[in-house]
Amino acid sequence: MAVMEIVHYGDPILRKKCNLVKNFSRLDGLLNDIFDTMYEAEGIGLAANQVGLDMNLFVVDVTHTEEAEKPYVFINGEIITKIGEKMPYKEGCLSIPGIAVEISRPEKIILKYQTPDENWHEEEFGGLLSKAIQHEIDHLNGIFIIDHLSKVEKMKYKDELNALVENTQKNRIAKSNHKGFVL
Ligand code: QAP
Ligand code: CO
């Protein structure tokens, strides 16, 4: 059991397109820690860059909804097809705590992805699982929920977002001082 630190809005790693995973050895311990971190934060999805790792992978657990019977690990995932009407849904994000915004995304997707055994899969997902996957794929491309809002809508969250950025920057400086780094 190892809970990692979740990085917040304002950390540059969350604006990066994450590197594809090429080395699948030693993933198991890391994935365990990512799941522990997500469960402790009471989230349903978590992307690697949200715990400071530049890797194209994320985990999702929506077993509480009974539309999935197991937690998922998605590595090097790519949305192949988007199906159906865009459906609005109020989404939160562990990297933007306290903010939830209504976002419209396609109802279903076909995702190509790898599992930790390196096998490739192509699978259709709907419901909350589809929303969570699209949200996490966004993270791996440096996109946040608030990026889906209009300028006017985004303005409503300006103060909260500025406070988050300020806090993230203070945190990064405190940590680099602690480690003896020079910024
Ligand atoms: C992404 O987000 C997601 O602000 C996962 O105070 C969310 O798990 C995809 C959370 C909804 C699809 C639909 C956020 C927990 C969790 C908060 C999360 C908070 C406590 C967010
Ligand atoms: Co998120």
Coordinates of N, CA, C and O and ligand atoms in Angstrom, one line a residue:
M1 N 0.9 -1.2 0.0 CA 0.0 0.0 0.0 C 0.9 1.2 0.0 O 1.6 1.5 0.9
A2 N 0.8 2.0 -1.1 CA 1.6 3.2 -1.1 C 0.7 4.3 -1.9 O 0.4 4.1 -3.0
V3 N 0.3 5.3 -1.1 CA -0.5 6.3 -1.7 C 0.5 7.4 -2.2 O 1.4 7.8 -1.5
M4 N 0.4 7.8 -3.5 CA 1.2 8.8 -4.1 C 0.6 10.1 -4.0 O -0.6 10.3 -3.6
E5 N 1.3 11.2 -4.3 CA 0.8 12.5 -4.2 C 0.1 12.8 -5.6 O 0.7 12.6 -6.6
I6 N -1.1 13.3 -5.5 CA -1.8 13.7 -6.7 C -1.5 15.2 -7.0 O -1.6 16.0 -6.2
V7 N -1.0 15.4 -8.2 CA -0.6 16.8 -8.6 C -1.8 17.5 -9.1 O -2.7 16.9 -9.7
H8 N -1.9 18.8 -8.9 CA -3.0 19.6 -9.2 C -2.8 20.6 -10.3 O -1.7 20.8 -10.8
Y9 N -3.9 21.1 -10.8 CA -4.0 22.1 -11.9 C -2.9 23.1 -11.6 O -2.7 23.6 -10.5
G10 N -2.1 23.4 -12.7 CA -1.0 24.3 -12.5 C 0.4 23.6 -12.6 O 1.4 24.3 -12.9
D11 N 0.4 22.3 -12.4 CA 1.6 21.5 -12.6 C 1.8 21.3 -14.1 O 1.0 20.7 -14.7
P12 N 3.0 21.6 -14.6 CA 3.3 21.5 -16.0 C 3.1 20.0 -16.6 O 2.8 19.9 -17.7
I13 N 3.3 19.0 -15.7 CA 3.2 17.6 -16.3 C 1.8 17.3 -16.7 O 1.5 16.5 -17.6
L14 N 0.8 18.1 -16.2 CA -0.6 17.9 -16.6 C -0.9 18.5 -17.9 O -2.0 18.4 -18.4
R15 N 0.0 19.3 -18.5 CA -0.2 19.9 -19.8 C 0.6 19.2 -20.9 O 0.7 19.6 -22.0
K16 N 1.3 18.1 -20.5 CA 2.2 17.4 -21.4 C 1.5 16.2 -22.0 O 0.6 15.6 -21.4
K17 N 1.8 15.9 -23.3 CA 1.3 14.7 -23.9 C 2.2 13.6 -23.4 O 3.5 13.7 -23.5
C18 N 1.6 12.6 -22.8 CA 2.5 11.5 -22.1 C 3.1 10.5 -23.1 O 2.6 10.2 -24.1
N19 N 4.3 10.1 -22.7 CA 5.0 9.1 -23.5 C 4.4 7.7 -23.5 O 3.9 7.3 -22.5
L20 N 4.4 7.1 -24.6 CA 3.9 5.7 -24.8 C 4.7 4.8 -23.8 O 5.9 5.0 -23.6
V21 N 4.1 3.8 -23.3 CA 4.8 2.8 -22.4 C 5.4 1.7 -23.4 O 4.7 1.2 -24.2
K22 N 6.7 1.6 -23.2 CA 7.4 0.6 -24.1 C 7.9 -0.6 -23.2 O 8.1 -1.7 -23.7
N23 N 8.3 -0.2 -22.0 CA 8.8 -1.3 -21.1 C 7.8 -1.7 -20.1 O 7.4 -0.9 -19.2
F24 N 7.3 -2.9 -20.2 CA 6.2 -3.4 -19.4 C 6.6 -4.1 -18.1 O 5.8 -4.6 -17.3
S25 N 8.0 -4.2 -17.9 CA 8.4 -4.9 -16.7 C 8.3 -3.9 -15.6 O 8.4 -2.6 -15.8
R26 N 8.1 -4.3 -14.4 CA 8.0 -3.5 -13.2 C 6.8 -2.5 -13.2 O 6.8 -1.5 -12.6
L27 N 5.7 -2.9 -14.0 CA 4.5 -2.1 -14.0 C 3.6 -2.4 -12.8 O 2.9 -1.5 -12.3
D28 N 3.7 -3.6 -12.3 CA 2.7 -4.1 -11.3 C 2.7 -3.3 -10.0 O 1.6 -2.9 -9.6
G29 N 3.9 -3.1 -9.5 CA 4.0 -2.3 -8.2 C 3.4 -0.9 -8.4 O 2.7 -0.4 -7.6
L30 N 3.8 -0.3 -9.6 CA 3.4 1.1 -9.9 C 1.8 1.1 -10.0 O 1.2 2.0 -9.5
L31 N 1.3 0.2 -10.7 CA -0.2 0.1 -10.9 C -0.9 0.0 -9.5 O -1.9 0.6 -9.3
N32 N -0.3 -0.9 -8.7 CA -0.9 -1.0 -7.3 C -0.9 0.3 -6.6 O -1.9 0.7 -6.0
D33 N 0.2 1.1 -6.7 CA 0.2 2.4 -6.0 C -0.8 3.4 -6.6 O -1.4 4.2 -5.9
I34 N -0.9 3.3 -7.9 CA -1.9 4.2 -8.6 C -3.3 3.9 -8.2 O -4.1 4.8 -7.9
F35 N -3.6 2.6 -8.1 CA -5.0 2.2 -7.6 C -5.2 2.7 -6.1 O -6.2 3.2 -5.8
D36 N -4.1 2.4 -5.3 CA -4.2 2.8 -3.9 C -4.5 4.3 -3.8 O -5.3 4.8 -3.0
T37 N -3.8 5.1 -4.6 CA -3.9 6.6 -4.6 C -5.3 7.0 -5.0 O -6.0 7.8 -4.4
M38 N -5.9 6.3 -6.1 CA -7.2 6.7 -6.5 C -8.3 6.3 -5.5 O -9.2 7.1 -5.2
Y39 N -8.1 5.1 -4.9 CA -9.1 4.7 -3.9 C -9.1 5.6 -2.6 O -10.1 5.9 -2.1
E40 N -7.9 6.0 -2.2 CA -7.8 6.8 -1.0 C -8.4 8.2 -1.3 O -9.0 8.8 -0.4
A41 N -8.3 8.7 -2.5 CA -8.9 10.0 -2.9 C -10.4 9.8 -3.3 O -11.1 10.8 -3.6
E42 N -10.9 8.6 -3.3 CA -12.3 8.3 -3.6 C -12.6 8.7 -5.0 O -13.7 9.3 -5.3
G43 N -11.7 8.4 -6.0 CA -11.9 8.7 -7.4 C -12.3 7.5 -8.1 O -12.3 6.4 -7.6
I44 N -12.8 7.7 -9.4 CA -13.2 6.6 -10.2 C -12.2 6.4 -11.4 O -12.3 5.4 -12.1
G45 N -11.3 7.4 -11.6 CA -10.3 7.3 -12.6 C -9.1 8.1 -12.3 O -9.2 9.1 -11.6
L46 N -7.9 7.6 -12.7 CA -6.7 8.4 -12.4 C -5.6 8.1 -13.5 O -5.4 6.9 -13.8
A47 N -5.1 9.1 -14.1 CA -4.1 9.0 -15.1 C -2.7 9.2 -14.5 O -2.5 9.8 -13.5
A48 N -1.7 8.5 -15.2 CA -0.3 8.5 -14.6 C 0.2 9.9 -14.4 O 0.9 10.1 -13.4
N49 N 0.0 10.8 -15.3 CA 0.6 12.2 -15.1 C -0.1 12.9 -13.9 O 0.5 13.8 -13.3
Q50 N -1.2 12.4 -13.4 CA -1.8 13.0 -12.2 C -1.0 12.6 -10.9 O -1.3 13.2 -9.9
V51 N -0.2 11.6 -11.0 CA 0.7 11.2 -9.9 C 2.2 11.5 -10.3 O 3.1 10.9 -9.8
G52 N 2.3 12.4 -11.3 CA 3.7 12.9 -11.7 C 4.5 12.0 -12.6 O 5.6 12.2 -12.8
L53 N 3.8 11.0 -13.2 CA 4.5 10.1 -14.1 C 4.2 10.4 -15.6 O 3.0 10.4 -15.9
D54 N 5.2 10.5 -16.4 CA 5.0 10.8 -17.8 C 4.9 9.5 -18.6 O 5.8 9.0 -19.2
M55 N 3.8 8.8 -18.4 CA 3.5 7.5 -19.0 C 2.1 7.5 -19.5 O 1.2 7.9 -18.8
N56 N 1.9 6.9 -20.7 CA 0.6 6.8 -21.3 C -0.2 5.6 -20.7 O -0.4 4.6 -21.3
L57 N -0.7 5.8 -19.4 CA -1.6 4.8 -18.8 C -2.5 5.4 -17.8 O -2.2 6.5 -17.3
F58 N -3.6 4.7 -17.6 CA -4.6 5.2 -16.6 C -5.4 4.0 -16.1 O -5.4 3.0 -16.7
V59 N -6.0 4.2 -14.9 CA -6.8 3.2 -14.3 C -8.2 3.8 -14.1 O -8.4 5.0 -14.0
V60 N -9.2 2.9 -14.2 CA -10.6 3.3 -14.0 C -11.3 2.2 -13.1 O -11.1 1.0 -13.4
D61 N -12.1 2.6 -12.1 CA -12.9 1.6 -11.4 C -14.3 2.2 -11.2 O -14.4 3.1 -10.4
V62 N -15.2 1.7 -11.9 CA -16.6 2.1 -11.7 C -17.5 0.9 -11.3 O -18.7 0.8 -11.6
T63 N -16.8 0.0 -10.6 CA -17.5 -1.2 -10.1 C -18.7 -0.9 -9.2 O -19.7 -1.7 -9.1
H64 N -18.7 0.3 -8.6 CA -19.8 0.6 -7.7 C -21.1 0.8 -8.4 O -22.2 0.8 -7.9
T65 N -21.0 1.1 -9.8 CA -22.2 1.3 -10.6 C -22.8 0.1 -11.1 O -23.9 0.0 -11.7
E66 N -22.0 -1.0 -11.0 CA -22.5 -2.3 -11.5 C -22.5 -2.4 -13.0 O -23.1 -3.3 -13.6
E67 N -21.9 -1.4 -13.7 CA -21.8 -1.5 -15.1 C -20.5 -2.1 -15.5 O -20.2 -2.3 -16.7
A68 N -19.6 -2.2 -14.5 CA -18.3 -2.9 -14.8 C -18.1 -3.9 -13.6 O -18.4 -3.6 -12.5
E69 N -17.6 -5.1 -14.0 CA -17.4 -6.1 -12.9 C -16.0 -6.1 -12.4 O -15.7 -6.8 -11.4
K70 N -15.1 -5.3 -13.0 CA -13.7 -5.2 -12.5 C -13.1 -3.9 -12.8 O -13.6 -3.1 -13.6
P71 N -12.0 -3.6 -12.0 CA -11.3 -2.4 -12.3 C -10.5 -2.6 -13.6 O -10.1 -3.7 -13.9
Y72 N -10.2 -1.5 -14.3 CA -9.5 -1.6 -15.6 C -8.2 -0.8 -15.5 O -8.0 0.2 -14.9
V73 N -7.2 -1.4 -16.3 CA -5.9 -0.7 -16.6 C -5.9 -0.5 -18.1 O -6.0 -1.5 -18.8
F74 N -5.6 0.7 -18.5 CA -5.5 1.0 -19.9 C -4.2 1.6 -20.2 O -3.8 2.7 -19.7
I75 N -3.4 0.9 -21.1 CA -2.1 1.4 -21.5 C -2.0 1.7 -22.9 O -2.5 1.0 -23.8
N76 N -1.4 2.8 -23.3 CA -1.3 3.3 -24.7 C -2.6 3.3 -25.4 O -2.7 2.9 -26.6
G77 N -3.6 3.8 -24.7 CA -5.0 3.8 -25.2 C -5.2 4.8 -26.3 O -4.6 5.9 -26.2
E78 N -6.0 4.5 -27.2 CA -6.4 5.4 -28.3 C -7.8 5.2 -28.7 O -8.2 4.1 -29.0
I79 N -8.6 6.3 -28.8 CA -10.0 6.2 -29.2 C -10.0 6.0 -30.7 O -9.5 6.9 -31.4
I80 N -10.6 4.9 -31.2 CA -10.6 4.6 -32.6 C -11.9 5.2 -33.2 O -11.9 5.7 -34.3
T81 N -13.0 5.1 -32.5 CA -14.3 5.5 -33.0 C -15.1 6.1 -31.9 O -15.1 5.6 -30.8
K82 N -15.8 7.2 -32.2 CA -16.8 7.8 -31.3 C -18.2 7.5 -31.8 O -18.5 7.7 -33.0
I83 N -19.1 7.0 -30.9 CA -20.4 6.6 -31.4 C -21.5 7.3 -30.6 O -21.4 7.4 -29.4
G84 N -22.5 7.6 -31.3 CA -23.8 8.1 -30.6 C -23.8 9.6 -30.4 O -22.8 10.3 -30.7
E85 N -24.8 10.1 -29.7 CA -25.0 11.5 -29.4 C -24.1 11.9 -28.3 O -23.8 11.1 -27.4
K86 N -23.8 13.2 -28.2 CA -23.1 13.7 -27.1 C -24.1 13.9 -25.9 O -25.1 14.4 -26.1
M87 N -23.6 13.3 -24.8 CA -24.5 13.3 -23.6 C -23.8 14.2 -22.5 O -22.6 13.9 -22.2
P88 N -24.5 15.1 -21.9 CA -24.0 15.9 -20.8 C -23.9 15.1 -19.5 O -24.8 14.3 -19.2
Y89 N -22.8 15.4 -18.8 CA -22.6 14.7 -17.5 C -21.7 15.6 -16.6 O -20.8 16.2 -17.1
K90 N -22.0 15.7 -15.4 CA -21.2 16.5 -14.5 C -20.0 15.8 -14.0 O -20.1 14.8 -13.3
E91 N -18.8 16.3 -14.5 CA -17.6 15.6 -14.2 C -16.7 16.4 -13.2 O -16.6 17.6 -13.2
G92 N -16.1 15.6 -12.2 CA -15.1 16.2 -11.3 C -13.8 15.8 -11.8 O -13.6 15.1 -12.8
C93 N -12.7 16.2 -11.1 CA -11.4 15.8 -11.4 C -10.5 15.9 -10.1 O -10.5 16.9 -9.5
L94 N -9.7 14.8 -9.9 CA -8.9 14.8 -8.6 C -7.8 15.9 -8.7 O -7.3 16.3 -7.7
S95 N -7.5 16.4 -9.9 CA -6.4 17.4 -10.1 C -7.0 18.8 -10.0 O -6.3 19.8 -10.0
I96 N -8.4 18.9 -10.0 CA -9.0 20.2 -9.8 C -10.1 20.0 -8.7 O -11.3 20.1 -9.0
P97 N -9.6 19.8 -7.5 CA -10.5 19.5 -6.4 C -11.6 20.5 -6.2 O -11.3 21.7 -6.3
G98 N -12.8 20.1 -5.9 CA -13.9 21.0 -5.6 C -14.6 21.6 -6.8 O -15.6 22.2 -6.6
I99 N -14.1 21.3 -8.0 CA -14.8 21.9 -9.2 C -15.4 20.7 -10.0 O -14.8 19.7 -10.2
A100 N -16.7 20.9 -10.3 CA -17.3 19.9 -11.2 C -18.1 20.6 -12.3 O -18.8 21.6 -12.0
V101 N -17.9 20.2 -13.5 CA -18.6 20.9 -14.6 C -19.2 19.9 -15.6 O -18.8 18.8 -15.8
E102 N -20.3 20.4 -16.2 CA -21.1 19.6 -17.1 C -20.3 19.6 -18.4 O -20.0 20.6 -19.0
I103 N -20.1 18.4 -18.9 CA -19.4 18.2 -20.2 C -20.1 17.2 -21.1 O -20.7 16.2 -20.6
S104 N -20.2 17.6 -22.4 CA -20.9 16.7 -23.3 C -19.8 15.9 -24.1 O -18.9 16.5 -24.7
R105 N -19.9 14.6 -24.0 CA -19.0 13.7 -24.7 C -19.8 12.6 -25.5 O -21.0 12.3 -25.0
P106 N -19.3 12.1 -26.5 CA -20.0 11.0 -27.2 C -20.3 9.8 -26.3 O -19.6 9.5 -25.3
E107 N -21.5 9.3 -26.5 CA -22.1 8.2 -25.6 C -21.2 7.0 -25.5 O -20.9 6.5 -24.4
K108 N -20.7 6.5 -26.7 CA -19.9 5.3 -26.7 C -18.6 5.5 -27.5 O -18.5 6.4 -28.3
I109 N -17.6 4.7 -27.2 CA -16.3 4.8 -27.9 C -15.8 3.4 -28.1 O -16.2 2.4 -27.4
I110 N -15.0 3.3 -29.2 CA -14.2 2.0 -29.3 C -12.8 2.4 -29.0 O -12.2 3.4 -29.6
L111 N -12.2 1.7 -28.1 CA -10.8 2.0 -27.6 C -9.9 0.9 -28.0 O -10.2 -0.3 -27.8
K112 N -8.7 1.3 -28.5 CA -7.6 0.3 -28.7 C -6.7 0.6 -27.6 O -6.3 1.7 -27.3
Y113 N -6.3 -0.5 -26.9 CA -5.4 -0.3 -25.7 C -4.6 -1.6 -25.4 O -5.0 -2.7 -25.9
Q114 N -3.6 -1.4 -24.6 CA -2.9 -2.6 -24.1 C -3.1 -2.8 -22.6 O -3.5 -1.9 -21.9
T115 N -3.1 -4.1 -22.2 CA -3.2 -4.4 -20.8 C -1.7 -4.7 -20.3 O -0.8 -4.8 -21.1
P116 N -1.6 -4.8 -19.0 CA -0.2 -5.0 -18.4 C 0.5 -6.2 -19.0 O 1.8 -6.3 -18.9
D117 N -0.2 -7.2 -19.6 CA 0.4 -8.4 -20.2 C 0.9 -8.1 -21.6 O 1.4 -9.0 -22.3
E118 N 0.8 -6.8 -22.0 CA 1.3 -6.3 -23.3 C 0.3 -6.6 -24.5 O 0.6 -6.2 -25.6
N119 N -0.7 -7.4 -24.2 CA -1.7 -7.7 -25.3 C -2.5 -6.5 -25.7 O -2.9 -5.7 -24.8
W120 N -2.8 -6.4 -27.0 CA -3.7 -5.3 -27.5 C -5.1 -5.8 -27.5 O -5.4 -6.9 -27.7
H121 N -6.0 -4.8 -27.3 CA -7.4 -5.1 -27.3 C -8.1 -4.0 -28.0 O -7.6 -2.8 -28.1
E122 N -9.3 -4.3 -28.6 CA -10.2 -3.3 -29.2 C -11.5 -3.6 -28.7 O -12.1 -4.6 -28.9
E123 N -12.1 -2.6 -28.0 CA -13.3 -2.9 -27.2 C -14.2 -1.7 -27.2 O -13.7 -0.5 -27.1
E124 N -15.5 -1.9 -27.2 CA -16.5 -0.8 -27.1 C -16.9 -0.6 -25.6 O -17.1 -1.5 -24.9
F125 N -16.9 0.7 -25.3 CA -17.3 1.1 -23.9 C -18.5 2.1 -24.0 O -18.4 3.0 -24.8
G126 N -19.4 2.0 -23.1 CA -20.5 3.0 -22.9 C -20.6 3.4 -21.5 O -19.8 3.0 -20.6
G127 N -21.7 4.2 -21.2 CA -22.0 4.6 -19.9 C -20.9 5.4 -19.2 O -20.1 6.1 -19.8
L128 N -20.8 5.2 -17.9 CA -19.9 6.0 -17.1 C -18.4 5.6 -17.4 O -17.5 6.4 -17.4
L129 N -18.3 4.3 -17.8 CA -16.9 3.8 -18.2 C -16.4 4.6 -19.4 O -15.2 5.0 -19.4
S130 N -17.3 4.8 -20.4 CA -16.9 5.6 -21.5 C -16.6 7.0 -21.2 O -15.6 7.6 -21.7
K131 N -17.3 7.6 -20.3 CA -17.0 9.0 -19.8 C -15.7 9.1 -19.1 O -14.9 10.0 -19.4
A132 N -15.4 8.1 -18.2 CA -14.2 8.1 -17.5 C -13.0 7.9 -18.4 O -12.0 8.6 -18.2
I133 N -13.1 7.0 -19.4 CA -12.0 6.8 -20.3 C -11.7 8.0 -21.1 O -10.5 8.4 -21.2
Q134 N -12.7 8.7 -21.6 CA -12.5 9.9 -22.4 C -11.9 11.0 -21.5 O -11.0 11.8 -22.0
H135 N -12.3 11.1 -20.3 CA -11.7 12.1 -19.3 C -10.2 11.8 -19.1 O -9.4 12.7 -19.2
E136 N -9.9 10.5 -18.9 CA -8.5 10.1 -18.6 C -7.6 10.2 -19.9 O -6.4 10.6 -19.8
I137 N -8.1 9.9 -21.0 CA -7.4 10.1 -22.3 C -7.1 11.5 -22.5 O -6.0 11.9 -22.9
D138 N -8.0 12.4 -22.2 CA -7.8 13.9 -22.2 C -6.6 14.2 -21.3 O -5.7 14.9 -21.8
H139 N -6.5 13.7 -20.1 CA -5.4 14.0 -19.2 C -4.0 13.6 -19.9 O -3.1 14.4 -19.8
L140 N -4.0 12.5 -20.5 CA -2.7 12.0 -21.1 C -2.3 12.9 -22.3 O -1.2 12.8 -22.8
N141 N -3.3 13.7 -22.8 CA -3.0 14.7 -23.9 C -2.9 16.1 -23.3 O -2.9 17.0 -24.1
G142 N -2.9 16.2 -22.0 CA -2.7 17.6 -21.4 C -4.0 18.4 -21.4 O -3.9 19.6 -21.2
I143 N -5.2 17.7 -21.5 CA -6.4 18.4 -21.5 C -7.2 18.2 -20.2 O -7.3 17.1 -19.7
F144 N -7.8 19.3 -19.7 CA -8.6 19.3 -18.5 C -10.1 19.5 -18.8 O -10.4 20.0 -19.9
I145 N -10.9 19.2 -17.8 CA -12.4 19.3 -18.0 C -12.7 20.8 -18.4 O -13.6 21.0 -19.2
I146 N -12.1 21.7 -17.7 CA -12.4 23.1 -17.9 C -12.1 23.6 -19.4 O -12.6 24.6 -19.8
D147 N -11.2 22.8 -20.1 CA -10.9 23.2 -21.5 C -12.0 23.0 -22.4 O -12.1 23.4 -23.5
H148 N -13.0 22.2 -21.9 CA -14.2 21.9 -22.7 C -15.3 23.0 -22.6 O -16.3 23.0 -23.3
L149 N -15.0 24.0 -21.7 CA -16.0 25.1 -21.4 C -15.7 26.2 -22.4 O -14.6 26.4 -22.9
S150 N -16.8 27.0 -22.6 CA -16.6 28.3 -23.3 C -15.9 29.3 -22.5 O -15.8 29.1 -21.2
K151 N -15.3 30.3 -23.1 CA -14.6 31.3 -22.3 C -15.4 31.9 -21.2 O -14.9 32.1 -20.1
V152 N -16.7 32.2 -21.5 CA -17.6 32.7 -20.5 C -17.8 31.8 -19.3 O -17.7 32.2 -18.2
E153 N -18.0 30.5 -19.7 CA -18.2 29.5 -18.6 C -17.0 29.4 -17.8 O -17.0 29.3 -16.5
K154 N -15.8 29.4 -18.4 CA -14.5 29.2 -17.7 C -14.2 30.3 -16.8 O -13.7 30.1 -15.7
M155 N -14.7 31.5 -17.1 CA -14.5 32.7 -16.3 C -15.1 32.5 -14.9 O -14.6 33.1 -13.9
K156 N -16.2 31.7 -14.8 CA -16.8 31.5 -13.5 C -15.9 30.8 -12.5 O -16.1 30.9 -11.3
Y157 N -14.9 30.1 -13.0 CA -14.0 29.4 -12.2 C -12.6 30.0 -12.0 O -11.7 29.5 -11.5
K158 N -12.5 31.3 -12.6 CA -11.2 32.0 -12.6 C -10.5 32.0 -11.3 O -9.3 31.6 -11.2
D159 N -11.2 32.5 -10.3 CA -10.6 32.7 -8.9 C -10.1 31.3 -8.3 O -9.0 31.2 -7.8
E160 N -11.0 30.3 -8.4 CA -10.6 29.0 -7.9 C -9.4 28.4 -8.6 O -8.5 27.9 -8.0
L161 N -9.4 28.6 -10.0 CA -8.3 28.1 -10.8 C -7.0 28.8 -10.5 O -5.9 28.2 -10.3
N162 N -7.1 30.2 -10.3 CA -5.9 30.9 -10.0 C -5.3 30.5 -8.6 O -4.1 30.4 -8.5
A163 N -6.2 30.3 -7.7 CA -5.8 29.8 -6.3 C -5.1 28.5 -6.4 O -4.1 28.3 -5.7
L164 N -5.6 27.6 -7.3 CA -5.0 26.3 -7.4 C -3.6 26.4 -8.0 O -2.7 25.7 -7.6
V165 N -3.5 27.2 -9.0 CA -2.2 27.4 -9.7 C -1.2 28.0 -8.7 O 0.0 27.5 -8.6
E166 N -1.6 29.0 -7.9 CA -0.7 29.6 -6.9 C -0.2 28.5 -5.9 O 1.0 28.4 -5.6
N167 N -1.2 27.7 -5.4 CA -0.9 26.7 -4.5 C 0.1 25.6 -5.0 O 1.0 25.2 -4.4
T168 N -0.2 25.2 -6.3 CA 0.7 24.3 -6.9 C 2.1 24.8 -7.1 O 3.1 24.1 -6.8
Q169 N 2.2 26.1 -7.4 CA 3.6 26.7 -7.6 C 4.3 26.8 -6.2 O 5.5 26.4 -6.2
K170 N 3.6 27.2 -5.2 CA 4.2 27.2 -3.8 C 4.7 25.9 -3.4 O 5.8 25.7 -2.9
N171 N 3.9 24.9 -3.7 CA 4.2 23.5 -3.3 C 5.4 23.0 -4.0 O 6.3 22.3 -3.5
R172 N 5.5 23.3 -5.3 CA 6.7 22.9 -6.1 C 8.0 23.6 -5.6 O 9.0 22.9 -5.6
I173 N 7.9 24.8 -5.2 CA 9.1 25.5 -4.7 C 9.5 24.9 -3.4 O 10.6 24.6 -3.2
A174 N 8.5 24.7 -2.5 CA 8.8 24.1 -1.2 C 9.5 22.8 -1.4 O 10.5 22.5 -0.7
K175 N 9.0 22.0 -2.3 CA 9.5 20.6 -2.5 C 11.0 20.7 -3.1 O 11.8 19.9 -2.7
S176 N 11.2 21.6 -4.1 CA 12.5 21.7 -4.7 C 13.5 22.2 -3.6 O 14.7 21.8 -3.6
N177 N 13.1 23.1 -2.8 CA 14.0 23.6 -1.7 C 14.4 22.4 -0.8 O 15.5 22.2 -0.4
H178 N 13.3 21.6 -0.4 CA 13.5 20.5 0.5 C 14.6 19.5 -0.1 O 15.4 19.0 0.6
K179 N 14.5 19.3 -1.4 CA 15.4 18.3 -2.0 C 16.7 19.0 -2.4 O 17.6 18.3 -2.9
G180 N 16.8 20.3 -2.2 CA 18.1 20.9 -2.5 C 18.3 21.3 -3.9 O 19.4 21.6 -4.4
F181 N 17.2 21.2 -4.7 CA 17.3 21.5 -6.1 C 17.4 23.0 -6.3 O 16.9 23.8 -5.5
V182 N 17.9 23.4 -7.4 CA 17.9 24.8 -7.8 C 16.9 24.9 -8.9 O 16.9 24.2 -9.9
L183 N 15.9 25.8 -8.8 CA 14.8 25.9 -9.8 C 15.3 26.5 -11.1 O 16.1 27.4 -11.0
Ligands
QAP1 C1 -12.9 11.4 -13.8 O1 -12.7 11.9 -11.6 C2 -14.4 11.4 -14.1 O2 -13.4 17.3 -6.7 C3 -12.5 10.9 -12.5 O3 -13.6 16.6 -4.1 C4 -15.3 12.0 -13.2 O4 -12.6 10.5 -9.9 C5 -14.8 10.8 -15.2 C6 -13.2 13.6 -7.0 C7 -16.7 11.9 -13.6 C8 -16.2 10.7 -15.5 C9 -17.1 11.3 -14.7 C10 -13.2 15.0 -7.3 C11 -13.4 13.3 -5.7 C12 -13.1 12.6 -8.0 C13 -13.4 16.0 -6.4 C14 -12.8 11.6 -10.2 C15 -13.5 15.6 -5.0 C16 -13.5 14.3 -4.7 C17 -13.0 12.8 -9.3
CO2 CO -9.3 14.3 -14.0

